[in-house]
Amino acid sequence: MTMTQTAGAARSFPQGEPIIQCQGVHKWYGEFHVLKNIDLSVAKGERIVICGPSGSGKSTMIRCLNRLEEHQKGSIIVDGIELTGNLKNIELVRREVGMVFQHFNLFPHLTVLENCTLAPIWVRKKPKAEAEEMAMRYLKRVRIAEQAHKYPGQLSGGQQQRVAIARSLCMSPKVMLFDEPTSALDPEMVKEVLDVMIGLAEDGMTMLCVTHEMGFAKSVADRVIFMDRGEIVEQNTPNEFFNSPQSDRTKLFLSQILNH
Amino acid sequence: MANNVHTGNVHSGNIPDERPPSNTVGPVAWLRNNLFNTWYNALLTILIAWLLFKAIPPLLDWLIFSANSFGTPPQVCRQEGGACWTFVSEKLRFVMFGTFPYDEQWRPLITIVIIIALVLASCDRRFWKPWLALVWIAGLTAVGVLMWGGVLGLTYVENTLWGGLPLTLMLSVVGLSVAFPASVLLALGRRSQLPAIRVISVTYIELIRGVPLISLLFMASVMFPLFLPTGVNFDKLLRAQIAFIMFAAAYMAEAIRGGLQAIPKGQYEAADALGLNYWQAMGKIILPQALAISIPPLVNTFISFFKDTSLVIIIGLYDLLGTAKAALSDPAWRGFYREAYLFIGVIYWVFCFSMSKYSQKLERDLRRGHRR
């Protein structure tokens, strides 16, 4: 335990102005303690990959950052706003924090373009023409502009996930959360989504990404966080993390996912 | 052994298409496959054919061949035996408009036209815009002016004199258009995070659904006035209308709840994550999908509610069924109940069948939108 904590403190993160600060965050599902004393600070522009065995609380943690899940103890401050029961504050945070889900969660009754313009029009109160222009720009960026007038059900999984990313970007978020964005995809579609995410990272977007794509972690992450049983066990630069993991749990996890 | 089915060989793909064996296509094959495929199906087919042979000719005879055309006096009809369509032509205006003053019956006629026009316009999805609500308000105001009168030089007609088709249409169209938004709120309330709202919605729905519509109508017409101070009188028609709305809202709320429960959790989460507030998420994301799923049970409620308006006869209002019954009580026309019920049956059927057909079209259109 002390060992792992020193490992986590091996380098002090982050090195810039923080946009997300979690202090002593705990969460329970009924009796089950899912998140234990999470301390996390994320700097603007930082790219973080969160990994760990299933059930370790990674998804729950990033879902707490836009209050899709409620934490019961500790504090979470996002973009200078503390997440509490205050609905107005929650909505303010959610405007600035984009989220991409494992199962895309596109709105099936709206076209691709309407999926992208809905929130800018209704939440940001943008004029329709402006919202559409911006949506087309982001759809081009994820290389799917020619499908703008189709419905999500007519697209492949990889295409749907790219639309989901464009939909989030249309809100001009300050932070993007990715919750296992490639886990539900057929293998041949993983790359097209990862390419979009790498492009985003290169443009300096602040990203927190729960993923098992270790290649992605190695090539773009500034920091890799390893979670197990509801706690942050270890965090380090990808280089240090993969080459000299500190805790036994990290070593075990890495040996399981890398040796095949 | 055929020379082209060895594993590992590449099939050249040039076997020409052949006609299927002649005993598998054509009308004879159809008969054999569908009507005579087993001995008991063959027996049933023969039995049903015999019943149809027995039933249809006399029915057609009564309906058409021996029928007495419009204008035959009832005495002649009674002797001849066939259907007496004079009843319909003679009593048409009474059945359609009830006891509305005879010379003023163009007013309920225009009312019928306005209501049907409003409904037809609302069927077109291109008109699903906020201004449609204004059109409805204008249309219903015109209906009120026409029926009551008392302004614009129209003589005042008390609503106890209203009856027939306008009454049926008003009760059901006004009832459904008020009950529908109420039912959406009830369905949302039943799934609300706020305990007070949830308890109120559940109590309301379970209470109203647990009571027969007739008893609700009786309560509205008999019991409700007991609670009012003496001298205050609430219009009977309005009370019946409110009872209908309350009843339909409870039923439709459950149909809509079914649709809401079918929406995956991810849709709610995606709407939340984009920063939409509750009403935006419901209005733009959840309800459009939930209502599309709820169309079959909703239309079921619409149709049964349309027909249930005929229950107002028990509190002394004469809707279409009521006026038909009243027409039969005319001594000169007593006994022509087959003609009377067939006639209004056809009217009810036309409305209900149109609702059903429209809902099927709407379902198809909405599904075309998001193929999965």
XYZ file of C-alpha atoms in Angstrom:
632
model
C 0.000 0.000 0.000
C 2.702 2.506 1.020
C 4.715 1.135 -1.826
C 2.051 1.868 -4.384
C 1.489 5.358 -3.048
C 5.141 6.230 -3.391
C 4.973 4.808 -6.859
C 2.108 7.150 -7.649
C 4.082 10.069 -6.349
C 7.180 9.161 -8.304
C 6.471 12.111 -10.541
C 4.236 14.929 -9.548
C 1.325 15.415 -11.896
C 0.159 17.636 -13.377
C 2.543 20.253 -14.552
C 0.126 22.932 -15.698
C -3.005 24.716 -14.600
C -5.494 22.052 -13.413
C -8.905 21.786 -15.084
C -10.085 18.797 -13.044
C -9.357 18.281 -9.370
C -10.610 15.326 -7.387
C -9.849 15.096 -3.697
C -10.590 12.107 -1.500
C -13.454 10.935 -3.717
C -15.377 7.905 -2.503
C -18.349 6.212 -4.047
C -20.505 3.291 -3.012
C -23.102 1.281 -4.912
C -25.214 0.280 -1.956
C -22.733 -1.549 0.280
C -20.150 -1.972 -2.447
C -17.237 0.460 -2.223
C -16.485 1.266 -5.906
C -14.191 4.273 -5.594
C -11.757 4.610 -2.726
C -10.086 7.871 -1.896
C -9.453 9.027 -5.469
C -7.069 11.972 -5.746
C -6.663 13.137 -9.307
C -5.589 16.382 -10.839
C -5.673 16.917 -14.578
C -3.890 19.785 -16.288
C -5.207 21.605 -19.328
C -4.059 19.820 -22.450
C -3.110 16.662 -20.614
C -3.843 13.286 -22.220
C -4.518 10.559 -19.724
C -5.159 6.899 -20.307
C -6.852 4.969 -17.523
C -6.516 1.212 -17.512
C -7.139 -1.609 -15.123
C -9.025 -4.886 -14.825
C -12.772 -4.898 -15.356
C -14.716 -3.845 -12.294
C -11.844 -1.710 -11.055
C -13.911 1.502 -11.149
C -12.311 3.203 -14.176
C -15.587 3.909 -15.935
C -17.261 4.920 -12.702
C -14.470 7.383 -12.036
C -14.733 9.221 -15.340
C -18.524 9.112 -15.144
C -18.243 10.960 -11.843
C -16.432 13.773 -13.644
C -19.614 14.815 -15.465
C -21.886 13.536 -12.723
C -23.436 10.681 -14.658
C -22.559 9.024 -11.369
C -22.795 10.745 -8.041
C -19.898 10.529 -5.585
C -20.733 10.395 -1.899
C -17.599 11.740 -0.279
C -14.784 14.079 -1.267
C -14.815 16.876 -3.807
C -14.662 17.082 -7.585
C -13.984 20.454 -9.190
C -14.246 20.687 -12.966
C -13.433 23.915 -14.792
C -13.683 25.805 -11.492
C -17.135 24.459 -10.609
C -17.637 21.992 -7.789
C -19.978 19.099 -8.600
C -22.712 18.928 -5.973
C -26.455 18.343 -6.105
C -26.852 21.756 -7.768
C -28.452 20.984 -11.149
C -27.479 24.290 -12.742
C -23.816 23.659 -11.930
C -24.016 20.115 -13.250
C -25.414 21.411 -16.547
C -22.651 24.039 -16.709
C -19.981 21.374 -16.231
C -21.557 19.036 -18.763
C -21.445 21.739 -21.429
C -17.686 21.877 -21.094
C -17.079 18.146 -20.788
C -17.696 15.940 -23.803
C -18.229 12.233 -23.412
C -17.898 9.325 -25.822
C -19.512 6.058 -24.800
C -18.685 2.445 -25.448
C -22.002 1.903 -27.248
C -21.959 5.285 -29.062
C -25.434 6.257 -27.806
C -26.271 8.241 -30.911
C -29.888 9.364 -31.172
C -31.408 6.912 -33.675
C -34.375 9.127 -34.597
C -32.160 12.021 -35.706
C -29.844 12.257 -38.696
C -26.104 12.412 -38.187
C -26.217 16.173 -38.724
C -29.128 16.623 -36.299
C -27.275 14.537 -33.705
C -24.438 17.031 -33.958
C -26.459 20.249 -33.971
C -28.995 19.395 -31.264
C -26.957 20.378 -28.210
C -25.307 23.461 -29.764
C -28.757 24.754 -30.767
C -30.580 23.966 -27.523
C -27.832 24.223 -24.915
C -25.488 26.802 -26.434
C -28.378 28.633 -28.147
C -26.501 28.831 -31.435
C -28.374 29.814 -34.591
C -29.214 26.735 -36.668
C -27.100 27.743 -39.682
C -24.048 28.338 -37.514
C -24.514 25.053 -35.664
C -24.823 23.174 -38.959
C -21.753 24.812 -40.376
C -19.751 23.833 -37.311
C -21.179 20.314 -37.340
C -20.126 19.867 -40.967
C -16.650 21.056 -40.069
C -16.298 18.444 -37.326
C -17.916 15.729 -39.447
C -15.316 16.465 -42.114
C -12.660 16.226 -39.504
C -13.785 12.738 -38.487
C -14.057 11.999 -42.229
C -17.755 11.255 -42.358
C -19.241 14.459 -43.797
C -20.746 12.640 -46.772
C -22.995 10.658 -44.375
C -24.410 13.765 -42.672
C -27.977 13.140 -43.818
C -28.098 9.459 -42.988
C -29.489 7.996 -39.795
C -27.136 6.350 -37.273
C -28.673 2.926 -37.921
C -27.389 3.082 -41.496
C -23.748 3.449 -40.420
C -21.144 0.929 -39.302
C -19.972 0.842 -35.689
C -16.755 2.682 -36.449
C -18.633 5.364 -38.363
C -21.130 5.730 -35.525
C -18.378 6.182 -32.986
C -16.737 8.850 -35.136
C -20.087 10.652 -35.336
C -20.339 10.401 -31.548
C -16.938 12.070 -31.255
C -17.983 14.813 -33.674
C -21.215 15.297 -31.708
C -19.220 15.934 -28.544
C -16.769 18.236 -30.301
C -19.637 20.391 -31.584
C -20.126 21.620 -28.008
C -16.507 22.914 -28.079
C -15.712 21.074 -24.862
C -12.676 21.834 -22.736
C -12.298 18.195 -21.727
C -13.174 14.975 -23.540
C -13.953 11.778 -21.654
C -13.759 8.473 -23.526
C -15.354 5.452 -21.891
C -13.912 2.408 -23.674
C -14.596 3.942 -27.099
C -13.292 1.002 -29.107
C -14.469 -1.937 -26.981
C -17.739 -2.477 -28.848
C -16.200 -2.237 -32.302
C -15.305 -4.934 -34.772
C -11.500 -5.247 -34.926
C -11.192 -3.731 -38.390
C -12.942 -0.558 -37.220
C -10.819 0.168 -34.171
C -8.129 1.960 -36.134
C -10.410 4.540 -37.766
C -11.650 5.607 -34.323
C -8.199 5.616 -32.741
C -6.896 7.745 -35.645
C -9.528 10.372 -34.878
C -8.608 10.292 -31.196
C -4.906 10.608 -31.971
C -5.698 13.604 -34.175
C -7.588 15.183 -31.283
C -4.717 14.544 -28.888
C -2.275 16.137 -31.291
C -4.461 19.251 -31.381
C -4.021 19.660 -27.642
C -7.442 18.513 -26.388
C -7.551 17.570 -22.716
C -8.493 13.899 -22.765
C -9.236 11.187 -20.244
C -9.568 7.854 -21.899
C -10.552 4.535 -20.381
C -9.202 1.996 -22.835
C -7.408 -1.277 -23.277
C -5.580 0.002 -26.365
C -2.070 0.033 -24.974
C -0.611 1.117 -28.307
C -2.718 4.254 -28.072
C -1.513 4.795 -24.500
C 2.125 4.455 -25.528
C 1.887 6.779 -28.496
C -0.237 9.667 -27.204
C -0.683 9.599 -23.424
C 1.136 12.000 -21.134
C 0.209 9.828 -18.214
C -1.143 6.348 -17.646
C -3.245 5.638 -14.582
C -3.688 2.099 -13.358
C -6.743 1.370 -11.245
C -7.607 -1.769 -9.340
C -10.398 -2.468 -6.862
C -11.569 1.134 -6.762
C -8.255 2.836 -6.149
C -5.568 4.490 -8.213
C -2.708 2.056 -7.753
C -0.096 3.654 -9.903
C 0.321 6.514 -12.334
C 3.271 7.417 -14.472
C 4.458 8.431 -17.912
C 3.758 5.682 -20.442
C 7.447 5.004 -20.788
C 7.970 4.442 -17.042
C 4.631 2.728 -16.629
C 5.228 0.060 -19.245
C 8.965 -0.392 -18.764
C 9.306 -0.243 -15.012
C 5.944 -0.771 -13.297
C 6.250 -0.309 -9.555
C 3.479 -2.300 -7.896
C 2.878 -6.015 -8.140
C -0.722 -5.488 -9.193
C 0.402 -3.353 -12.133
C 2.985 -5.918 -13.129
C 0.407 -8.688 -13.026
C -2.080 -6.647 -15.076
C 0.522 -5.723 -17.678
C 1.702 -9.305 -17.986
C -1.884 -10.373 -18.608
C -2.693 -7.871 -21.310
C 0.669 -7.641 -23.064
C 1.756 -11.284 -23.226
C -0.367 -12.685 -25.983
C -21.942 -38.191 -58.624
C -22.299 -34.766 -60.167
C -19.037 -33.515 -61.483
C -19.129 -30.054 -59.896
C -19.617 -30.589 -56.155
C -16.241 -31.717 -54.916
C -14.821 -29.880 -51.934
C -11.985 -27.645 -52.891
C -13.295 -27.147 -56.410
C -14.260 -23.668 -57.538
C -17.830 -23.526 -58.744
C -18.073 -21.967 -62.180
C -21.526 -20.484 -61.387
C -23.107 -21.036 -64.779
C -25.947 -23.460 -64.010
C -28.987 -21.879 -65.737
C -32.104 -20.939 -63.713
C -34.881 -23.527 -63.977
C -38.618 -23.225 -63.424
C -39.800 -24.662 -60.106
C -41.679 -27.998 -60.308
C -45.236 -27.308 -61.499
C -46.812 -28.778 -58.368
C -45.264 -26.032 -56.147
C -46.562 -22.886 -57.876
C -49.869 -21.692 -59.255
C -53.403 -21.611 -57.801
C -53.749 -25.377 -57.401
C -50.551 -25.555 -55.369
C -51.712 -22.566 -53.333
C -55.006 -24.300 -52.539
C -53.231 -27.459 -51.592
C -50.689 -25.680 -49.370
C -53.085 -23.337 -47.616
C -56.515 -24.921 -47.542
C -56.108 -28.670 -47.928
C -52.679 -29.394 -46.475
C -53.991 -31.734 -43.757
C -57.223 -33.707 -43.427
C -58.543 -31.469 -40.604
C -57.704 -28.287 -42.510
C -59.523 -29.743 -45.505
C -62.523 -30.457 -43.273
C -62.461 -26.920 -41.843
C -62.218 -25.459 -45.343
C -65.269 -27.372 -46.481
C -67.206 -26.470 -43.337
C -66.435 -22.760 -43.668
C -67.266 -22.766 -47.366
C -70.638 -24.324 -46.535
C -71.327 -21.708 -43.800
C -70.427 -18.863 -46.148
C -72.670 -20.369 -48.813
C -75.513 -20.453 -46.292
C -74.948 -16.982 -44.839
C -73.911 -14.701 -47.656
C -76.793 -15.009 -50.153
C -79.537 -14.193 -47.588
C -77.433 -11.319 -46.262
C -76.933 -9.867 -49.724
C -80.591 -10.428 -50.444
C -81.641 -8.477 -47.369
C -79.021 -5.758 -47.885
C -79.438 -5.205 -51.627
C -81.695 -7.392 -53.769
C -84.889 -7.318 -51.681
C -84.042 -4.023 -50.025
C -86.584 -1.236 -50.235
C -84.957 1.844 -51.667
C -85.120 5.312 -50.136
C -88.651 6.627 -50.050
C -90.563 3.379 -49.519
C -92.992 3.956 -46.627
C -92.377 1.852 -43.489
C -95.668 -0.049 -43.859
C -94.574 -1.344 -47.270
C -91.127 -2.205 -45.863
C -92.683 -4.309 -43.134
C -94.618 -6.375 -45.680
C -91.756 -6.780 -48.134
C -89.192 -7.924 -45.551
C -85.969 -6.572 -47.049
C -83.853 -3.823 -45.536
C -85.696 -0.532 -45.298
C -83.232 2.164 -46.219
C -85.969 4.779 -45.964
C -85.245 4.696 -42.264
C -81.773 6.085 -42.903
C -82.868 8.792 -45.325
C -85.844 9.737 -43.160
C -83.972 9.813 -39.846
C -80.560 10.880 -41.166
C -80.697 14.397 -39.810
C -81.990 13.318 -36.421
C -79.354 10.585 -36.066
C -76.589 12.933 -37.183
C -77.575 16.088 -35.297
C -79.926 14.958 -32.515
C -82.331 17.536 -31.164
C -80.431 20.523 -32.500
C -83.041 22.988 -33.879
C -83.972 21.732 -37.340
C -83.424 24.983 -39.234
C -80.049 25.530 -37.591
C -78.614 22.101 -38.369
C -76.148 23.544 -40.873
C -74.213 24.627 -37.785
C -73.440 21.117 -36.456
C -72.766 20.091 -40.059
C -70.034 22.722 -40.392
C -68.805 21.654 -36.932
C -68.306 18.127 -38.224
C -66.435 19.443 -41.252
C -64.180 21.670 -39.106
C -63.318 18.897 -36.663
C -62.542 16.394 -39.416
C -60.448 19.006 -41.242
C -58.492 19.745 -38.042
C -57.823 16.054 -37.478
C -56.804 15.459 -41.100
C -54.454 18.447 -41.047
C -52.874 17.152 -37.840
C -52.197 13.825 -39.522
C -49.661 15.406 -41.846
C -46.240 15.457 -40.226
C -45.266 18.563 -42.178
C -47.828 20.481 -40.111
C -46.380 19.356 -36.768
C -45.281 22.874 -35.910
C -46.136 25.144 -32.981
C -48.658 27.079 -35.085
C -50.794 23.964 -35.362
C -51.829 24.567 -31.743
C -53.105 28.012 -32.750
C -55.047 26.481 -35.649
C -56.652 24.083 -33.188
C -57.566 26.864 -30.777
C -59.098 28.858 -33.657
C -60.933 25.768 -34.959
C -62.353 24.799 -31.588
C -63.400 28.405 -30.918
C -65.290 28.365 -34.227
C -66.889 25.065 -33.193
C -67.970 26.578 -29.873
C -69.441 29.645 -31.589
C -71.307 27.512 -34.120
C -72.730 25.098 -31.588
C -73.675 27.540 -28.825
C -74.389 30.582 -30.944
C -75.644 33.641 -29.124
C -73.148 35.804 -31.010
C -72.776 36.992 -34.611
C -76.527 36.789 -35.097
C -76.666 33.056 -34.356
C -79.470 32.003 -32.065
C -78.401 30.534 -28.744
C -78.663 26.733 -28.548
C -78.373 25.130 -25.130
C -75.925 22.237 -25.066
C -78.602 19.869 -23.748
C -79.947 19.986 -27.295
C -76.657 18.919 -28.858
C -76.394 15.369 -30.043
C -75.395 12.922 -32.736
C -72.118 12.907 -34.576
C -70.884 16.385 -33.498
C -71.269 15.341 -29.875
C -69.374 12.098 -30.455
C -66.630 13.920 -32.323
C -66.330 16.726 -29.791
C -66.216 14.390 -26.802
C -63.560 12.205 -28.377
C -61.434 14.778 -30.210
C -61.396 17.340 -27.402
C -61.054 14.536 -24.886
C -58.106 12.914 -26.612
C -56.303 16.144 -27.409
C -56.440 17.225 -23.760
C -55.835 13.744 -22.351
C -52.788 13.112 -24.521
C -50.494 15.841 -23.119
C -51.824 15.061 -19.637
C -50.925 11.410 -20.099
C -47.393 12.307 -21.206
C -46.940 14.288 -17.990
C -48.390 11.433 -15.923
C -46.083 8.900 -17.573
C -43.055 11.126 -16.932
C -44.278 11.726 -13.394
C -44.516 8.010 -12.750
C -40.818 7.692 -13.642
C -39.756 10.878 -11.895
C -36.866 11.009 -9.432
C -38.980 13.190 -7.149
C -40.913 10.952 -4.736
C -43.886 13.321 -4.293
C -44.519 13.576 -8.041
C -44.094 9.847 -8.490
C -46.536 9.013 -5.691
C -49.143 11.450 -7.021
C -48.876 10.051 -10.566
C -49.012 6.425 -9.476
C -51.969 7.045 -7.157
C -53.888 8.888 -9.855
C -53.260 6.278 -12.542
C -54.054 3.295 -10.345
C -57.135 4.931 -8.868
C -58.687 5.915 -12.199
C -57.742 2.701 -13.974
C -59.292 0.662 -11.217
C -62.752 2.170 -11.715
C -65.148 1.430 -14.604
C -65.728 4.363 -16.955
C -69.463 4.155 -16.298
C -69.017 4.727 -12.591
C -66.735 7.660 -13.338
C -69.429 9.166 -15.587
C -72.053 8.600 -12.896
C -69.845 10.243 -10.328
C -69.334 13.188 -12.646
C -73.035 13.594 -13.300
C -74.631 12.616 -9.988
C -72.113 12.781 -7.162
C -70.068 15.767 -8.197
C -72.972 18.266 -7.881
C -73.476 17.104 -4.288
C -70.104 18.557 -3.360
C -70.877 21.931 -4.907
C -72.626 24.641 -2.911
C -76.303 24.992 -3.813
C -76.934 27.292 -6.734
C -73.601 26.599 -8.368
C -74.250 24.498 -11.409
C -71.604 22.913 -13.517
C -72.475 22.024 -17.067
C -73.320 18.324 -17.507
C -71.540 17.980 -20.836
C -68.407 19.565 -19.397
C -68.483 17.182 -16.457
C -68.749 14.194 -18.776
C -65.922 15.596 -20.884
C -63.699 15.948 -17.797
C -64.511 12.398 -16.702
C -63.485 11.146 -20.147
C -60.247 13.116 -20.108
C -59.325 11.801 -16.665
C -60.038 8.254 -17.749
C -58.220 8.393 -21.086
C -55.207 10.147 -19.541
C -54.683 7.333 -17.036
C -54.840 4.673 -19.732
C -52.612 6.463 -22.217
C -50.076 7.246 -19.485
C -49.493 3.532 -19.062
C -49.095 3.023 -22.811
C -46.496 5.801 -22.894
C -44.723 4.454 -19.820
C -44.202 1.246 -21.736
C -42.501 3.236 -24.479
C -40.360 5.160 -21.985
C -39.151 1.948 -20.402
C -38.063 0.621 -23.784
C -35.594 3.483 -24.332
C -32.044 2.346 -23.486
C -30.322 4.016 -20.543
C -27.565 5.186 -22.906
C -29.989 7.612 -24.570
C -30.661 9.338 -21.247
C -26.937 9.406 -20.470
C -25.983 10.816 -23.876
C -28.605 13.549 -23.507
C -27.358 14.362 -19.990
C -23.714 14.323 -21.025
C -24.426 16.918 -23.726
C -25.759 19.266 -21.070
C -29.434 19.102 -22.085
C -31.743 19.869 -19.182
C -34.581 17.531 -18.189
C -37.257 18.988 -20.456
C -34.912 19.278 -23.425
C -33.769 15.683 -22.979
C -37.346 14.456 -22.717
C -38.733 16.640 -25.487
C -35.972 16.135 -28.036
C -34.543 12.707 -27.300
C -36.657 10.472 -25.111
C -40.291 11.250 -25.953
C -39.948 11.235 -29.759
C -38.599 7.707 -29.516
C -40.888 6.547 -26.711
C -44.043 7.848 -28.403
C -43.116 6.171 -31.677
C -42.853 2.869 -29.815
C -46.145 3.551 -28.022
C -48.176 4.084 -31.208
C -49.890 0.657 -31.263
C -51.135 0.742 -27.648
C -51.973 4.450 -27.943
C -54.087 3.918 -31.040
C -55.745 1.038 -29.281
C -56.749 3.469 -26.534
C -57.808 6.093 -29.081
C -60.114 3.655 -30.832
C -61.694 2.217 -27.727
C -62.075 5.717 -26.275
C -63.793 6.924 -29.460
C -66.342 4.144 -29.123
C -66.661 4.549 -25.354
C -68.061 8.052 -25.850
C -71.330 6.227 -26.527
C -71.527 5.555 -22.783
C -72.640 9.150 -22.191
C -76.141 7.923 -22.972
C -76.381 6.733 -19.370
C -76.159 10.296 -18.093
C -78.695 11.538 -20.610
C -76.498 12.864 -23.392
C -77.360 11.750 -26.912
C -74.282 10.898 -28.934
C -74.452 9.076 -32.256
C -75.559 5.793 -30.700
C -78.008 7.638 -28.461
C -79.721 9.469 -31.313
C -80.013 6.236 -33.282
C -81.737 4.608 -30.316
C -83.981 7.614 -29.898
C -84.886 7.475 -33.596
C -86.007 3.876 -33.130
C -88.425 4.922 -30.387
C -90.504 6.782 -32.973
C -93.672 4.574 -33.188
C -93.757 4.787 -36.989
C -90.244 3.419 -37.220
C -90.178 0.952 -34.382
C -88.424 -2.316 -35.192
C -85.965 -1.101 -37.810
C -83.082 -1.604 -35.426
C -81.008 -3.610 -37.930
C -80.900 -0.689 -40.329
C -80.203 1.767 -37.500
C -77.339 -0.122 -35.919
C -75.832 -1.096 -39.256
C -75.845 2.536 -40.310
C -74.131 3.928 -37.226
C -71.918 0.856 -37.088
C -70.590 1.809 -40.503
C -69.956 5.379 -39.337
C -68.044 4.199 -36.260
C -66.139 1.692 -38.372
C -65.063 4.315 -40.921
C -63.585 6.495 -38.181
C -61.899 3.666 -36.293
C -60.533 2.039 -39.427
C -59.097 5.362 -40.594
C -57.366 5.772 -37.241
C -55.929 2.301 -37.535
C -54.760 2.808 -41.124
C -53.219 6.173 -40.314
C -51.357 4.761 -37.336
C -49.909 2.004 -39.511
C -48.721 4.587 -42.009
C -47.230 6.713 -39.236
C -45.419 3.728 -37.781
C -43.968 2.893 -41.193
C -42.856 6.490 -41.770
C -41.197 6.741 -38.370
C -39.478 3.414 -38.765
C -38.173 4.385 -42.184
C -36.412 7.213 -40.362
C -34.221 5.036 -38.197
C -33.677 1.589 -39.588
C -31.713 -0.492 -37.161
